[in-house]
GROMACS .gro file of C-alpha atoms in nm:
model
  190
    1MET     CA    1  -4.424  -0.201   1.688
    2ARG     CA    2  -4.329   0.126   1.526
    3PHE     CA    3  -3.992   0.113   1.698
    4LEU     CA    4  -3.917  -0.231   1.549
    5SER     CA    5  -4.013  -0.121   1.199
    6THR     CA    6  -3.788   0.187   1.233
    7ILE     CA    7  -3.498  -0.029   1.348
    8PHE     CA    8  -3.560  -0.277   1.065
    9SER     CA    9  -3.567  -0.003   0.800
   10ALA     CA   10  -3.248   0.150   0.942
   11VAL     CA   11  -3.073  -0.188   0.925
   12LEU     CA   12  -3.187  -0.236   0.565
   13LEU     CA   13  -3.059   0.111   0.477
   14LEU     CA   14  -2.721   0.036   0.632
   15ILE     CA   15  -2.697  -0.294   0.444
   16SER     CA   16  -2.782  -0.128   0.115
   17VAL     CA   17  -2.524   0.147   0.177
   18ALA     CA   18  -2.259  -0.111   0.274
   19ASN     CA   19  -2.326  -0.312  -0.042
   20ALA     CA   20  -2.346  -0.004  -0.263
   21SER     CA   21  -2.193  -0.046  -0.602
   22PHE     CA   22  -2.074   0.250  -0.807
   23SER     CA   23  -2.059   0.277  -1.182
   24THR     CA   24  -1.888   0.502  -1.432
   25ASP     CA   25  -1.857   0.542  -1.806
   26ILE     CA   26  -1.515   0.566  -1.968
   27LEU     CA   27  -1.534   0.777  -2.282
   28TYR     CA   28  -1.316   0.805  -2.588
   29TRP     CA   29  -1.307   1.119  -2.796
   30PRO     CA   30  -1.137   1.130  -3.138
   31LEU     CA   31  -0.964   1.459  -3.208
   32GLU     CA   32  -1.183   1.539  -3.512
   33SER     CA   33  -1.509   1.447  -3.336
   34PRO     CA   34  -1.725   1.715  -3.168
   35GLN     CA   35  -1.828   1.491  -2.877
   36PRO     CA   36  -1.710   1.176  -2.698
   37SER     CA   37  -1.850   0.825  -2.727
   38VAL     CA   38  -1.884   0.559  -2.459
   39LEU     CA   39  -1.590   0.322  -2.460
   40ALA     CA   40  -1.674   0.113  -2.152
   41SER     CA   41  -1.924   0.103  -1.870
   42ILE     CA   42  -1.772  -0.013  -1.544
   43SER     CA   43  -1.934  -0.106  -1.215
   44TYR     CA   44  -1.710  -0.128  -0.909
   45ASP     CA   45  -1.712  -0.178  -0.536
   46PRO     CA   46  -1.475   0.066  -0.364
   47THR     CA   47  -1.455  -0.131  -0.038
   48SER     CA   48  -1.335  -0.458  -0.190
   49LEU     CA   49  -1.171  -0.291  -0.494
   50LYS     CA   50  -1.347  -0.532  -0.730
   51SER     CA   51  -1.482  -0.423  -1.064
   52ASP     CA   52  -1.687  -0.556  -1.352
   53VAL     CA   53  -1.699  -0.447  -1.715
   54VAL     CA   54  -2.067  -0.400  -1.797
   55SER     CA   55  -2.010  -0.314  -2.162
   56TYR     CA   56  -1.710  -0.249  -2.383
   57HIS     CA   57  -1.721  -0.099  -2.733
   58PRO     CA   58  -1.371  -0.068  -2.881
   59PRO     CA   59  -1.341   0.206  -3.142
   60LYS     CA   60  -1.306   0.130  -3.510
   61ASP     CA   61  -0.955   0.153  -3.647
   62ASP     CA   62  -1.071   0.335  -3.960
   63GLN     CA   63  -1.035   0.686  -3.816
   64ARG     CA   64  -0.801   0.936  -3.976
   65ASP     CA   65  -0.622   1.036  -3.660
   66ASN     CA   66  -0.418   0.789  -3.463
   67LEU     CA   67  -0.478   0.977  -3.137
   68VAL     CA   68  -0.791   0.973  -2.922
   69ARG     CA   69  -0.875   1.122  -2.585
   70VAL     CA   70  -0.974   0.875  -2.314
   71GLY     CA   71  -1.136   0.998  -1.996
   72LEU     CA   72  -1.460   1.088  -1.826
   73TYR     CA   73  -1.668   1.380  -1.711
   74THR     CA   74  -1.638   1.487  -1.348
   75SER     CA   75  -1.814   1.760  -1.156
   76THR     CA   76  -1.638   2.027  -0.955
   77SER     CA   77  -1.780   2.322  -0.765
   78PRO     CA   78  -1.719   2.581  -1.038
   79ASN     CA   79  -1.792   2.346  -1.329
   80LYS     CA   80  -2.062   2.078  -1.318
   81LYS     CA   81  -1.932   1.895  -1.625
   82GLN     CA   82  -1.555   1.893  -1.663
   83TRP     CA   83  -1.360   1.664  -1.895
   84VAL     CA   84  -1.071   1.479  -1.734
   85GLY     CA   85  -0.865   1.253  -1.954
   86SER     CA   86  -0.549   1.188  -2.147
   87LEU     CA   87  -0.440   1.151  -2.506
   88VAL     CA   88  -0.361   0.794  -2.612
   89SER     CA   89  -0.288   0.607  -2.931
   90LEU     CA   90  -0.586   0.451  -3.103
   91SER     CA   91  -0.392   0.127  -3.142
   92SER     CA   92  -0.391   0.085  -2.763
   93LEU     CA   93  -0.770   0.039  -2.777
   94THR     CA   94  -0.794  -0.191  -3.079
   95ALA     CA   95  -0.836  -0.569  -3.092
   96SER     CA   96  -0.463  -0.654  -3.095
   97GLU     CA   97  -0.413  -0.483  -2.761
   98GLN     CA   98  -0.579  -0.557  -2.429
   99PRO     CA   99  -0.612  -0.225  -2.246
  100THR     CA  100  -0.587  -0.196  -1.871
  101PHE     CA  101  -0.784   0.093  -1.728
  102ARG     CA  102  -0.677   0.230  -1.391
  103LEU     CA  103  -0.966   0.402  -1.218
  104HIS     CA  104  -0.836   0.642  -0.954
  105LEU     CA  105  -1.086   0.682  -0.672
  106GLY     CA  106  -1.129   1.001  -0.474
  107PRO     CA  107  -1.225   1.044  -0.107
  108THR     CA  108  -1.595   0.999  -0.188
  109ASN     CA  109  -1.523   0.675  -0.382
  110GLU     CA  110  -1.601   0.841  -0.713
  111VAL     CA  111  -1.363   0.804  -1.007
  112TYR     CA  112  -1.175   1.130  -1.058
  113THR     CA  113  -0.942   1.024  -1.338
  114VAL     CA  114  -0.863   0.731  -1.568
  115SER     CA  115  -0.526   0.615  -1.691
  116LEU     CA  116  -0.457   0.353  -1.956
  117SER     CA  117  -0.185   0.100  -2.022
  118ALA     CA  118  -0.187  -0.153  -2.302
  119SER     CA  119  -0.030  -0.496  -2.316
  120THR     CA  120  -0.015  -0.725  -2.614
  121SER     CA  121  -0.284  -0.989  -2.590
  122ALA     CA  122  -0.159  -1.345  -2.629
  123GLN     CA  123  -0.495  -1.462  -2.760
  124GLY     CA  124  -0.540  -1.185  -3.016
  125SER     CA  125  -0.911  -1.173  -2.941
  126THR     CA  126  -1.138  -0.883  -2.860
  127SER     CA  127  -1.171  -0.956  -2.491
  128SER     CA  128  -1.292  -0.703  -2.242
  129PRO     CA  129  -1.034  -0.474  -2.083
  130GLN     CA  130  -0.881  -0.526  -1.744
  131ILE     CA  131  -0.973  -0.285  -1.466
  132GLU     CA  132  -0.756  -0.178  -1.174
  133LEU     CA  133  -0.901   0.033  -0.896
  134VAL     CA  134  -0.656   0.266  -0.725
  135SER     CA  135  -0.789   0.377  -0.388
  136ASN     CA  136  -0.728   0.710  -0.223
  137GLU     CA  137  -0.477   0.593   0.035
  138SER     CA  138  -0.192   0.812   0.138
  139GLY     CA  139   0.151   0.664   0.087
  140THR     CA  140   0.452   0.686   0.310
  141GLN     CA  141   0.514   1.031   0.444
  142PRO     CA  142   0.861   1.184   0.459
  143HIS     CA  143   1.007   1.273   0.797
  144LEU     CA  144   1.037   1.647   0.775
  145ASN     CA  145   1.231   1.878   1.006
  146ARG     CA  146   1.477   1.610   1.112
  147PRO     CA  147   1.830   1.738   1.144
  148VAL     CA  148   2.089   1.603   0.905
  149ILE     CA  149   2.389   1.482   1.102
  150VAL     CA  150   2.723   1.555   0.942
  151GLY     CA  151   3.078   1.534   1.066
  152PRO     CA  152   3.309   1.830   1.131
  153ASP     CA  153   3.432   1.815   0.771
  154GLY     CA  154   3.074   1.837   0.633
  155GLN     CA  155   3.060   1.472   0.524
  156ASN     CA  156   2.814   1.207   0.640
  157PRO     CA  157   2.938   1.019   0.946
  158GLU     CA  158   3.090   0.681   0.873
  159GLN     CA  159   2.873   0.381   0.941
  160PRO     CA  160   3.023   0.134   1.190
  161GLU     CA  161   3.149  -0.192   1.044
  162GLU     CA  162   2.930  -0.495   1.090
  163LYS     CA  163   3.067  -0.732   1.351
  164SER     CA  164   3.154  -1.092   1.276
  165ILE     CA  165   2.972  -1.381   1.441
  166LEU     CA  166   3.261  -1.434   1.681
  167GLN     CA  167   3.258  -1.067   1.784
  168LYS     CA  168   2.882  -1.074   1.839
  169TYR     CA  169   2.858  -1.401   2.034
  170TRP     CA  170   3.191  -1.426   2.219
  171TRP     CA  171   3.011  -1.458   2.551
  172VAL     CA  172   2.863  -1.794   2.450
  173ILE     CA  173   3.208  -1.962   2.447
  174PRO     CA  174   3.282  -1.911   2.821
  175ILE     CA  175   2.932  -2.029   2.911
  176LEU     CA  176   2.973  -2.348   2.706
  177MET     CA  177   3.318  -2.409   2.858
  178PHE     CA  178   3.181  -2.362   3.212
  179LEU     CA  179   2.890  -2.600   3.143
  180SER     CA  180   3.112  -2.866   2.993
  181MET     CA  181   3.364  -2.850   3.285
  182SER     CA  182   3.100  -2.842   3.556
  183ALA     CA  183   2.905  -3.131   3.415
  184GLY     CA  184   3.024  -3.424   3.615
  185GLY     CA  185   3.102  -3.750   3.457
  186GLY     CA  186   2.924  -4.058   3.565
  187GLY     CA  187   3.088  -4.237   3.858
  188GLU     CA  188   3.204  -4.598   3.806
  189GLY     CA  189   3.083  -4.779   4.095
  190GLN     CA  190   2.913  -4.675   4.399
   0.00000   0.00000   0.00000
């Protein structure tokens, strides 16, 4: 009985880990302010790359500066609380713009940086921002240490000309001729 309960609890643990949802707070920090404020709370699933905006509080447009910092706090081995962000225009976070936050995920599925792009909203309403999750996948890798082939004059070798259809499929013509000549006609009376 103990064995079954251990197996059951292990299965429940695996299911909860598989369905784990992460969350992060995106902060905005006006240049004249001593500390940041929460701009948006985001929950996301790194396996399906789906996200949900839990809360969104766009900043007021009555600030003196037109620039604000947008980012988050991350933890590194030397520094437990390190600010990572970028400087953006305040107008990209206001009601006339619909911001798109790109959350860049690290190897442990934690957000390590945030980037922002703004597009003009057709509705002109204060809708929640769009969220894009960028996973930590490596892109195409270059082929290193391959020799570069050049001609005797130091130029790239010339590429051969592409053949025409007749040059590619000339062998089909004799086969068709042989088939048409060898196909006997129907006899007229037997």
